[in-house]
Amino acid sequence: MLTDIAARLQALFDQVHLWCSQSAFWSGVFAVGWSLFKVVLIIAFMVVNVLVLVWLERKVSARIQSRLGPMRVSRPHGWAQSLADMVKLLGKEDIIPRSADRALFVIAPIVSFTAALLVYVVVPMGPSAVVSDLNIGMLYLAAVTSFTVMGVLMAGWGSNSKWTLLGAMRGAASIISYEIPMVLAVLGVVMLAGSLSTTAIVQAQSGLWNIVLQPIGFLVFLAALFAELNRVPFDMAEAESELVSGFNTEYSGLRFAFFFLAEYANLVALSAIGVTLYFGGWQGPVLPPLAWFLIKTYAFIVLVMWIRWTLPRVRIDQLLSFGWKVLLPASLVNLAVTGIYLLWV
Amino acid sequence: MRSLIDIVTGFWSFVVGLGVTLLNALRRPVTFQYPERYYVPLEGFRGYPALVVDPDSGEVICTGCQACARACPLGVISMEVAQREDKKRYPTEWRLDFGRCMVCNLCVEACPFDALRMSPDYEVAEYRPEDLLYDLEHLKLPREPIAVSRLDGTTVKVSFAGGERG
């Protein structure tokens, strides 16, 4: 039944492709349309995942704190809570502070959101289910994940408020310092696979997952992930007990929703990257690749949430000294050991 | 070397922390959904002060001695007293301004006849402040477990908080 529908869709797609390739104009239209379709697909995947994740996060935190969590909005277990929240956010007044830098203030959420969106381009969800299998996939990733800090800084500066600026400055400091150990940790995986392409990295793990070969690299990656995602214990940009709400203090309504969306979309994206790098990506027995990819990604996300609700926030100086004095040497040692292993073993 | 030990012990404490949160996550939640399940107050729960009813006569034990009214720091208790043929005094009217009451239990402690107790009833919200002026009928509480009416119309049996006093 399902394969039948897939085959019919494939046939239809082939026909349209063939018809469009007859003229330069229509093949151009086809290319643009196909790209747009992919973008819409990614955004849909992202939004659905974010809605599930916001609910999941509240449930996980509730269970860890021996509470029930959202229960009221629809049975079972208030699954429609995030839908209701989203509708509520859309109805909120959109406020731009009078002293804010309007242009930056308006652009910042879009930049954040786009940065999150861009990561999905190289996430392999199956043997051929990747938007674009770039041969410099990991380099692209390292570049694109840094864009998040642009959104944070723009929001912090553009709001023209002391809390947002402090949050943005700290966020930038933490993201930039943790980017380096993260990339160095990822480099170990790249050396093992012999390629920067995410698809090739997954294929290189068909025998043994990288978590077994790169335990230190994985721990460094995991620690840096929290700084990259602005999550407790490294949520310097938000720090709600110190900075009201950090960089997004002045935002409300739809613009705030965009930051929220970007935050959780980043969580999905970086968890997917973590699964790709260290847990064999979409590979697994019996079930289809996409199912394995989703199972592993969600397991990784639950791990991240579990850690987030276990640890308290660190101070900014502790954060930076941990990044430079522990993570950076550890990732360098990991890199050296991997190099020695590849050369002589 | 010291910093290496710090890293290892720090990592170990992180693992222990994860274990603690995991154990909590696997436990049954201690909270429950309130209107669906009624919270039965424990001993010593302090609701508004209520007048204990003698199970034999069906009348309040209160003799109208004003000890509670004098003990009340806010002066929210007032009563009118009459005398029966056998010279026993009894209150004809007993008023508690619950809106101003701070539920301090001093009136209950002052009562020489054990005629006042703190009620286990906590669903006392009203729409108008004047509804918080409780009269004699409102404050009557029998000694045995009482049926507390719920918001959804059902009733729950609740025994006196504090139990018997020695």
PDB file of C-alpha atoms in Angstrom, chain A residues 54-264:
ATOM      1  CA  VAL A  54       8.330  21.713  24.176  1.00  0.00           C
ATOM      2  CA  TRP A  55       5.748  19.299  25.548  1.00  0.00           C
ATOM      3  CA  LEU A  56       8.383  16.608  26.094  1.00  0.00           C
ATOM      4  CA  GLU A  57      10.698  19.011  27.896  1.00  0.00           C
ATOM      5  CA  ARG A  58       7.934  20.037  30.278  1.00  0.00           C
ATOM      6  CA  LYS A  59       7.048  16.401  30.884  1.00  0.00           C
ATOM      7  CA  VAL A  60      10.658  15.321  31.470  1.00  0.00           C
ATOM      8  CA  SER A  61      11.304  18.227  33.830  1.00  0.00           C
ATOM      9  CA  ALA A  62       8.050  17.483  35.657  1.00  0.00           C
ATOM     10  CA  ARG A  63       8.911  13.827  36.178  1.00  0.00           C
ATOM     11  CA  ILE A  64      12.411  14.670  37.378  1.00  0.00           C
ATOM     12  CA  GLN A  65      10.864  17.102  39.879  1.00  0.00           C
ATOM     13  CA  SER A  66       8.202  14.537  40.862  1.00  0.00           C
ATOM     14  CA  ARG A  67       5.379  16.535  39.276  1.00  0.00           C
ATOM     15  CA  LEU A  68       2.810  15.675  36.633  1.00  0.00           C
ATOM     16  CA  GLY A  69       3.517  18.460  34.135  1.00  0.00           C
ATOM     17  CA  PRO A  70       0.915  19.672  31.646  1.00  0.00           C
ATOM     18  CA  MET A  71      -2.249  17.557  31.980  1.00  0.00           C
ATOM     19  CA  ARG A  72      -5.176  19.834  31.134  1.00  0.00           C
ATOM     20  CA  VAL A  73      -5.029  20.447  27.404  1.00  0.00           C
ATOM     21  CA  SER A  74      -6.457  17.294  25.855  1.00  0.00           C
ATOM     22  CA  ARG A  75      -5.984  13.681  26.880  1.00  0.00           C
ATOM     23  CA  PRO A  76      -3.749  11.806  27.371  1.00  0.00           C
ATOM     24  CA  HIS A  77      -1.197  13.842  29.321  1.00  0.00           C
ATOM     25  CA  GLY A  78      -2.014  17.227  27.838  1.00  0.00           C
ATOM     26  CA  TRP A  79      -0.408  16.518  24.469  1.00  0.00           C
ATOM     27  CA  ALA A  80      -1.957  19.607  22.878  1.00  0.00           C
ATOM     28  CA  GLN A  81      -0.334  21.997  25.373  1.00  0.00           C
ATOM     29  CA  SER A  82       2.246  23.361  22.931  1.00  0.00           C
ATOM     30  CA  LEU A  83      -0.415  23.880  20.258  1.00  0.00           C
ATOM     31  CA  ALA A  84      -2.415  25.953  22.727  1.00  0.00           C
ATOM     32  CA  ASP A  85       0.730  27.860  23.726  1.00  0.00           C
ATOM     33  CA  MET A  86       1.535  28.579  20.100  1.00  0.00           C
ATOM     34  CA  VAL A  87      -1.959  29.936  19.436  1.00  0.00           C
ATOM     35  CA  LYS A  88      -1.660  32.059  22.567  1.00  0.00           C
ATOM     36  CA  LEU A  89       1.717  33.465  21.461  1.00  0.00           C
ATOM     37  CA  LEU A  90       0.334  34.330  18.032  1.00  0.00           C
ATOM     38  CA  GLY A  91      -2.412  36.350  19.686  1.00  0.00           C
ATOM     39  CA  LYS A  92      -0.053  38.376  21.872  1.00  0.00           C
ATOM     40  CA  GLU A  93       0.721  42.027  21.272  1.00  0.00           C
ATOM     41  CA  ASP A  94       3.863  42.610  19.267  1.00  0.00           C
ATOM     42  CA  ILE A  95       5.896  45.168  21.207  1.00  0.00           C
ATOM     43  CA  ILE A  96       9.001  46.958  19.958  1.00  0.00           C
ATOM     44  CA  PRO A  97      10.620  49.089  22.698  1.00  0.00           C
ATOM     45  CA  ARG A  98      10.808  52.792  21.821  1.00  0.00           C
ATOM     46  CA  SER A  99      14.585  52.992  22.326  1.00  0.00           C
ATOM     47  CA  ALA A 100      15.296  49.770  20.444  1.00  0.00           C
ATOM     48  CA  ASP A 101      17.230  49.640  17.201  1.00  0.00           C
ATOM     49  CA  ARG A 102      14.215  48.731  15.082  1.00  0.00           C
ATOM     50  CA  ALA A 103      16.031  47.078  12.189  1.00  0.00           C
ATOM     51  CA  LEU A 104      18.214  44.848  14.349  1.00  0.00           C
ATOM     52  CA  PHE A 105      15.329  44.110  16.679  1.00  0.00           C
ATOM     53  CA  VAL A 106      13.145  42.912  13.818  1.00  0.00           C
ATOM     54  CA  ILE A 107      15.850  40.954  11.995  1.00  0.00           C
ATOM     55  CA  ALA A 108      17.313  39.155  15.036  1.00  0.00           C
ATOM     56  CA  PRO A 109      14.618  36.455  15.452  1.00  0.00           C
ATOM     57  CA  ILE A 110      14.718  35.746  11.725  1.00  0.00           C
ATOM     58  CA  VAL A 111      18.505  35.344  11.813  1.00  0.00           C
ATOM     59  CA  SER A 112      18.226  32.973  14.762  1.00  0.00           C
ATOM     60  CA  PHE A 113      15.534  30.970  13.033  1.00  0.00           C
ATOM     61  CA  THR A 114      17.415  30.820   9.736  1.00  0.00           C
ATOM     62  CA  ALA A 115      20.587  29.677  11.478  1.00  0.00           C
ATOM     63  CA  ALA A 116      18.639  26.801  12.999  1.00  0.00           C
ATOM     64  CA  LEU A 117      17.052  26.025   9.646  1.00  0.00           C
ATOM     65  CA  LEU A 118      20.374  25.923   7.792  1.00  0.00           C
ATOM     66  CA  VAL A 119      21.726  23.077   9.932  1.00  0.00           C
ATOM     67  CA  TYR A 120      19.060  20.709   8.593  1.00  0.00           C
ATOM     68  CA  VAL A 121      20.537  20.904   5.119  1.00  0.00           C
ATOM     69  CA  VAL A 122      23.287  18.384   5.901  1.00  0.00           C
ATOM     70  CA  VAL A 123      21.472  16.126   8.377  1.00  0.00           C
ATOM     71  CA  PRO A 124      21.222  12.679   6.805  1.00  0.00           C
ATOM     72  CA  MET A 125      17.898  11.063   7.739  1.00  0.00           C
ATOM     73  CA  GLY A 126      18.397   8.034   5.524  1.00  0.00           C
ATOM     74  CA  PRO A 127      20.771   6.631   2.874  1.00  0.00           C
ATOM     75  CA  SER A 128      19.477   9.145   0.315  1.00  0.00           C
ATOM     76  CA  ALA A 129      17.276  11.310   2.534  1.00  0.00           C
ATOM     77  CA  VAL A 130      19.534  14.318   2.893  1.00  0.00           C
ATOM     78  CA  VAL A 131      18.636  17.738   1.516  1.00  0.00           C
ATOM     79  CA  SER A 132      22.118  18.307   0.174  1.00  0.00           C
ATOM     80  CA  ASP A 133      25.020  15.901   0.682  1.00  0.00           C
ATOM     81  CA  LEU A 134      27.758  18.525   0.791  1.00  0.00           C
ATOM     82  CA  ASN A 135      31.275  17.116   0.590  1.00  0.00           C
ATOM     83  CA  ILE A 136      32.296  19.739   3.155  1.00  0.00           C
ATOM     84  CA  GLY A 137      29.314  18.940   5.379  1.00  0.00           C
ATOM     85  CA  MET A 138      31.067  19.233   8.749  1.00  0.00           C
ATOM     86  CA  LEU A 139      32.826  22.460   7.771  1.00  0.00           C
ATOM     87  CA  TYR A 140      29.488  23.886   6.650  1.00  0.00           C
ATOM     88  CA  LEU A 141      28.023  22.811   9.990  1.00  0.00           C
ATOM     89  CA  ALA A 142      30.770  24.476  12.009  1.00  0.00           C
ATOM     90  CA  ALA A 143      30.186  27.690  10.052  1.00  0.00           C
ATOM     91  CA  VAL A 144      26.401  27.638  10.241  1.00  0.00           C
ATOM     92  CA  THR A 145      26.046  26.814  13.931  1.00  0.00           C
ATOM     93  CA  SER A 146      28.050  29.981  14.676  1.00  0.00           C
ATOM     94  CA  PHE A 147      25.271  32.014  13.061  1.00  0.00           C
ATOM     95  CA  THR A 148      23.164  31.427  16.166  1.00  0.00           C
ATOM     96  CA  VAL A 149      25.424  33.816  18.032  1.00  0.00           C
ATOM     97  CA  MET A 150      24.657  36.497  15.437  1.00  0.00           C
ATOM     98  CA  GLY A 151      20.963  36.307  16.227  1.00  0.00           C
ATOM     99  CA  VAL A 152      21.671  36.423  19.954  1.00  0.00           C
ATOM    100  CA  LEU A 153      24.002  39.413  19.648  1.00  0.00           C
ATOM    101  CA  MET A 154      21.629  41.306  17.338  1.00  0.00           C
ATOM    102  CA  ALA A 155      18.741  40.753  19.730  1.00  0.00           C
ATOM    103  CA  GLY A 156      20.839  41.754  22.723  1.00  0.00           C
ATOM    104  CA  TRP A 157      22.206  44.910  21.140  1.00  0.00           C
ATOM    105  CA  GLY A 158      19.042  45.860  19.265  1.00  0.00           C
ATOM    106  CA  SER A 159      16.804  45.690  22.353  1.00  0.00           C
ATOM    107  CA  ASN A 160      18.890  48.430  23.969  1.00  0.00           C
ATOM    108  CA  SER A 161      18.414  47.065  27.471  1.00  0.00           C
ATOM    109  CA  LYS A 162      21.029  46.109  30.038  1.00  0.00           C
ATOM    110  CA  TRP A 163      19.710  42.583  30.580  1.00  0.00           C
ATOM    111  CA  THR A 164      19.597  41.707  26.912  1.00  0.00           C
ATOM    112  CA  LEU A 165      23.038  43.151  26.269  1.00  0.00           C
ATOM    113  CA  LEU A 166      24.601  41.286  29.201  1.00  0.00           C
ATOM    114  CA  GLY A 167      22.903  38.077  28.114  1.00  0.00           C
ATOM    115  CA  ALA A 168      24.007  38.486  24.523  1.00  0.00           C
ATOM    116  CA  MET A 169      27.623  39.265  25.481  1.00  0.00           C
ATOM    117  CA  ARG A 170      27.826  36.247  27.755  1.00  0.00           C
ATOM    118  CA  GLY A 171      26.090  34.071  25.176  1.00  0.00           C
ATOM    119  CA  ALA A 172      28.546  35.170  22.523  1.00  0.00           C
ATOM    120  CA  ALA A 173      31.505  34.509  24.840  1.00  0.00           C
ATOM    121  CA  SER A 174      30.288  31.023  25.694  1.00  0.00           C
ATOM    122  CA  ILE A 175      29.312  30.035  22.163  1.00  0.00           C
ATOM    123  CA  ILE A 176      32.594  31.249  20.684  1.00  0.00           C
ATOM    124  CA  SER A 177      34.720  29.518  23.337  1.00  0.00           C
ATOM    125  CA  TYR A 178      32.856  26.245  23.017  1.00  0.00           C
ATOM    126  CA  GLU A 179      32.822  26.247  19.256  1.00  0.00           C
ATOM    127  CA  ILE A 180      36.559  25.478  19.215  1.00  0.00           C
ATOM    128  CA  PRO A 181      36.573  22.323  21.381  1.00  0.00           C
ATOM    129  CA  MET A 182      33.437  21.175  19.577  1.00  0.00           C
ATOM    130  CA  VAL A 183      35.006  21.444  16.148  1.00  0.00           C
ATOM    131  CA  LEU A 184      38.219  19.799  17.419  1.00  0.00           C
ATOM    132  CA  ALA A 185      36.174  16.932  18.882  1.00  0.00           C
ATOM    133  CA  VAL A 186      34.280  16.518  15.635  1.00  0.00           C
ATOM    134  CA  LEU A 187      37.592  16.476  13.790  1.00  0.00           C
ATOM    135  CA  GLY A 188      38.390  13.106  15.387  1.00  0.00           C
ATOM    136  CA  VAL A 189      35.277  11.636  13.788  1.00  0.00           C
ATOM    137  CA  VAL A 190      36.155  13.241  10.474  1.00  0.00           C
ATOM    138  CA  MET A 191      39.638  11.680  10.620  1.00  0.00           C
ATOM    139  CA  LEU A 192      38.156   8.228  11.258  1.00  0.00           C
ATOM    140  CA  ALA A 193      35.690   8.557   8.380  1.00  0.00           C
ATOM    141  CA  GLY A 194      38.226  10.232   6.107  1.00  0.00           C
ATOM    142  CA  SER A 195      35.542  12.609   4.861  1.00  0.00           C
ATOM    143  CA  LEU A 196      33.723  15.784   5.829  1.00  0.00           C
ATOM    144  CA  SER A 197      30.470  14.570   4.294  1.00  0.00           C
ATOM    145  CA  THR A 198      27.838  13.621   6.876  1.00  0.00           C
ATOM    146  CA  THR A 199      26.595  10.738   4.735  1.00  0.00           C
ATOM    147  CA  ALA A 200      30.110   9.305   4.509  1.00  0.00           C
ATOM    148  CA  ILE A 201      30.523   9.650   8.273  1.00  0.00           C
ATOM    149  CA  VAL A 202      27.358   7.609   8.827  1.00  0.00           C
ATOM    150  CA  GLN A 203      28.495   4.973   6.346  1.00  0.00           C
ATOM    151  CA  ALA A 204      31.882   4.733   8.065  1.00  0.00           C
ATOM    152  CA  GLN A 205      30.072   3.660  11.228  1.00  0.00           C
ATOM    153  CA  SER A 206      28.355   0.608   9.704  1.00  0.00           C
ATOM    154  CA  GLY A 207      30.526  -1.647  11.852  1.00  0.00           C
ATOM    155  CA  LEU A 208      31.284   0.134  15.098  1.00  0.00           C
ATOM    156  CA  TRP A 209      29.700   3.337  16.338  1.00  0.00           C
ATOM    157  CA  ASN A 210      32.039   6.255  16.912  1.00  0.00           C
ATOM    158  CA  ILE A 211      30.977   6.526  20.555  1.00  0.00           C
ATOM    159  CA  VAL A 212      33.073   3.394  21.185  1.00  0.00           C
ATOM    160  CA  LEU A 213      36.080   4.744  19.294  1.00  0.00           C
ATOM    161  CA  GLN A 214      35.800   8.341  20.474  1.00  0.00           C
ATOM    162  CA  PRO A 215      34.514   8.392  24.072  1.00  0.00           C
ATOM    163  CA  ILE A 216      36.476  11.526  25.035  1.00  0.00           C
ATOM    164  CA  GLY A 217      35.507  13.222  21.803  1.00  0.00           C
ATOM    165  CA  PHE A 218      31.873  12.438  22.513  1.00  0.00           C
ATOM    166  CA  LEU A 219      32.020  13.887  26.037  1.00  0.00           C
ATOM    167  CA  VAL A 220      33.650  17.064  24.746  1.00  0.00           C
ATOM    168  CA  PHE A 221      31.040  17.297  21.992  1.00  0.00           C
ATOM    169  CA  LEU A 222      28.240  16.775  24.523  1.00  0.00           C
ATOM    170  CA  ALA A 223      29.582  19.474  26.845  1.00  0.00           C
ATOM    171  CA  ALA A 224      30.084  21.938  24.006  1.00  0.00           C
ATOM    172  CA  LEU A 225      26.589  21.139  22.731  1.00  0.00           C
ATOM    173  CA  PHE A 226      25.057  22.659  25.854  1.00  0.00           C
ATOM    174  CA  ALA A 227      26.920  25.928  25.366  1.00  0.00           C
ATOM    175  CA  GLU A 228      25.990  25.904  21.689  1.00  0.00           C
ATOM    176  CA  LEU A 229      22.302  25.356  22.518  1.00  0.00           C
ATOM    177  CA  ASN A 230      22.298  27.931  25.339  1.00  0.00           C
ATOM    178  CA  ARG A 231      20.945  25.331  27.714  1.00  0.00           C
ATOM    179  CA  VAL A 232      21.459  24.936  31.452  1.00  0.00           C
ATOM    180  CA  PRO A 233      24.158  24.382  32.795  1.00  0.00           C
ATOM    181  CA  PHE A 234      25.630  26.735  30.169  1.00  0.00           C
ATOM    182  CA  ASP A 235      22.620  28.967  29.432  1.00  0.00           C
ATOM    183  CA  MET A 236      24.590  32.182  29.809  1.00  0.00           C
ATOM    184  CA  ALA A 237      22.504  34.044  27.222  1.00  0.00           C
ATOM    185  CA  GLU A 238      19.248  33.431  29.114  1.00  0.00           C
ATOM    186  CA  ALA A 239      20.140  33.001  32.786  1.00  0.00           C
ATOM    187  CA  GLU A 240      16.618  33.853  33.892  1.00  0.00           C
ATOM    188  CA  SER A 241      17.493  33.989  37.582  1.00  0.00           C
ATOM    189  CA  GLU A 242      20.036  36.750  36.905  1.00  0.00           C
ATOM    190  CA  LEU A 243      19.101  38.472  33.657  1.00  0.00           C
ATOM    191  CA  VAL A 244      15.263  38.315  33.631  1.00  0.00           C
ATOM    192  CA  SER A 245      15.239  36.369  30.380  1.00  0.00           C
ATOM    193  CA  GLY A 246      18.611  37.272  28.891  1.00  0.00           C
ATOM    194  CA  PHE A 247      18.835  38.283  25.255  1.00  0.00           C
ATOM    195  CA  ASN A 248      15.114  37.827  24.522  1.00  0.00           C
ATOM    196  CA  THR A 249      13.825  39.852  27.482  1.00  0.00           C
ATOM    197  CA  GLU A 250      12.235  42.567  25.336  1.00  0.00           C
ATOM    198  CA  TYR A 251      10.607  40.216  22.861  1.00  0.00           C
ATOM    199  CA  SER A 252       6.955  39.240  22.868  1.00  0.00           C
ATOM    200  CA  GLY A 253       4.411  37.491  20.711  1.00  0.00           C
ATOM    201  CA  LEU A 254       5.450  36.148  17.342  1.00  0.00           C
ATOM    202  CA  ARG A 255       9.042  37.384  17.539  1.00  0.00           C
ATOM    203  CA  PHE A 256       9.524  35.633  20.858  1.00  0.00           C
ATOM    204  CA  ALA A 257       7.948  32.528  19.329  1.00  0.00           C
ATOM    205  CA  PHE A 258      10.619  32.631  16.626  1.00  0.00           C
ATOM    206  CA  PHE A 259      13.409  32.597  19.249  1.00  0.00           C
ATOM    207  CA  PHE A 260      11.666  29.759  20.996  1.00  0.00           C
ATOM    208  CA  LEU A 261      11.293  27.883  17.737  1.00  0.00           C
ATOM    209  CA  ALA A 262      14.960  28.458  16.889  1.00  0.00           C
ATOM    210  CA  GLU A 263      16.096  27.234  20.306  1.00  0.00           C
ATOM    211  CA  TYR A 264      14.274  23.931  20.043  1.00  0.00           C
TER     212      TYR A 264
END
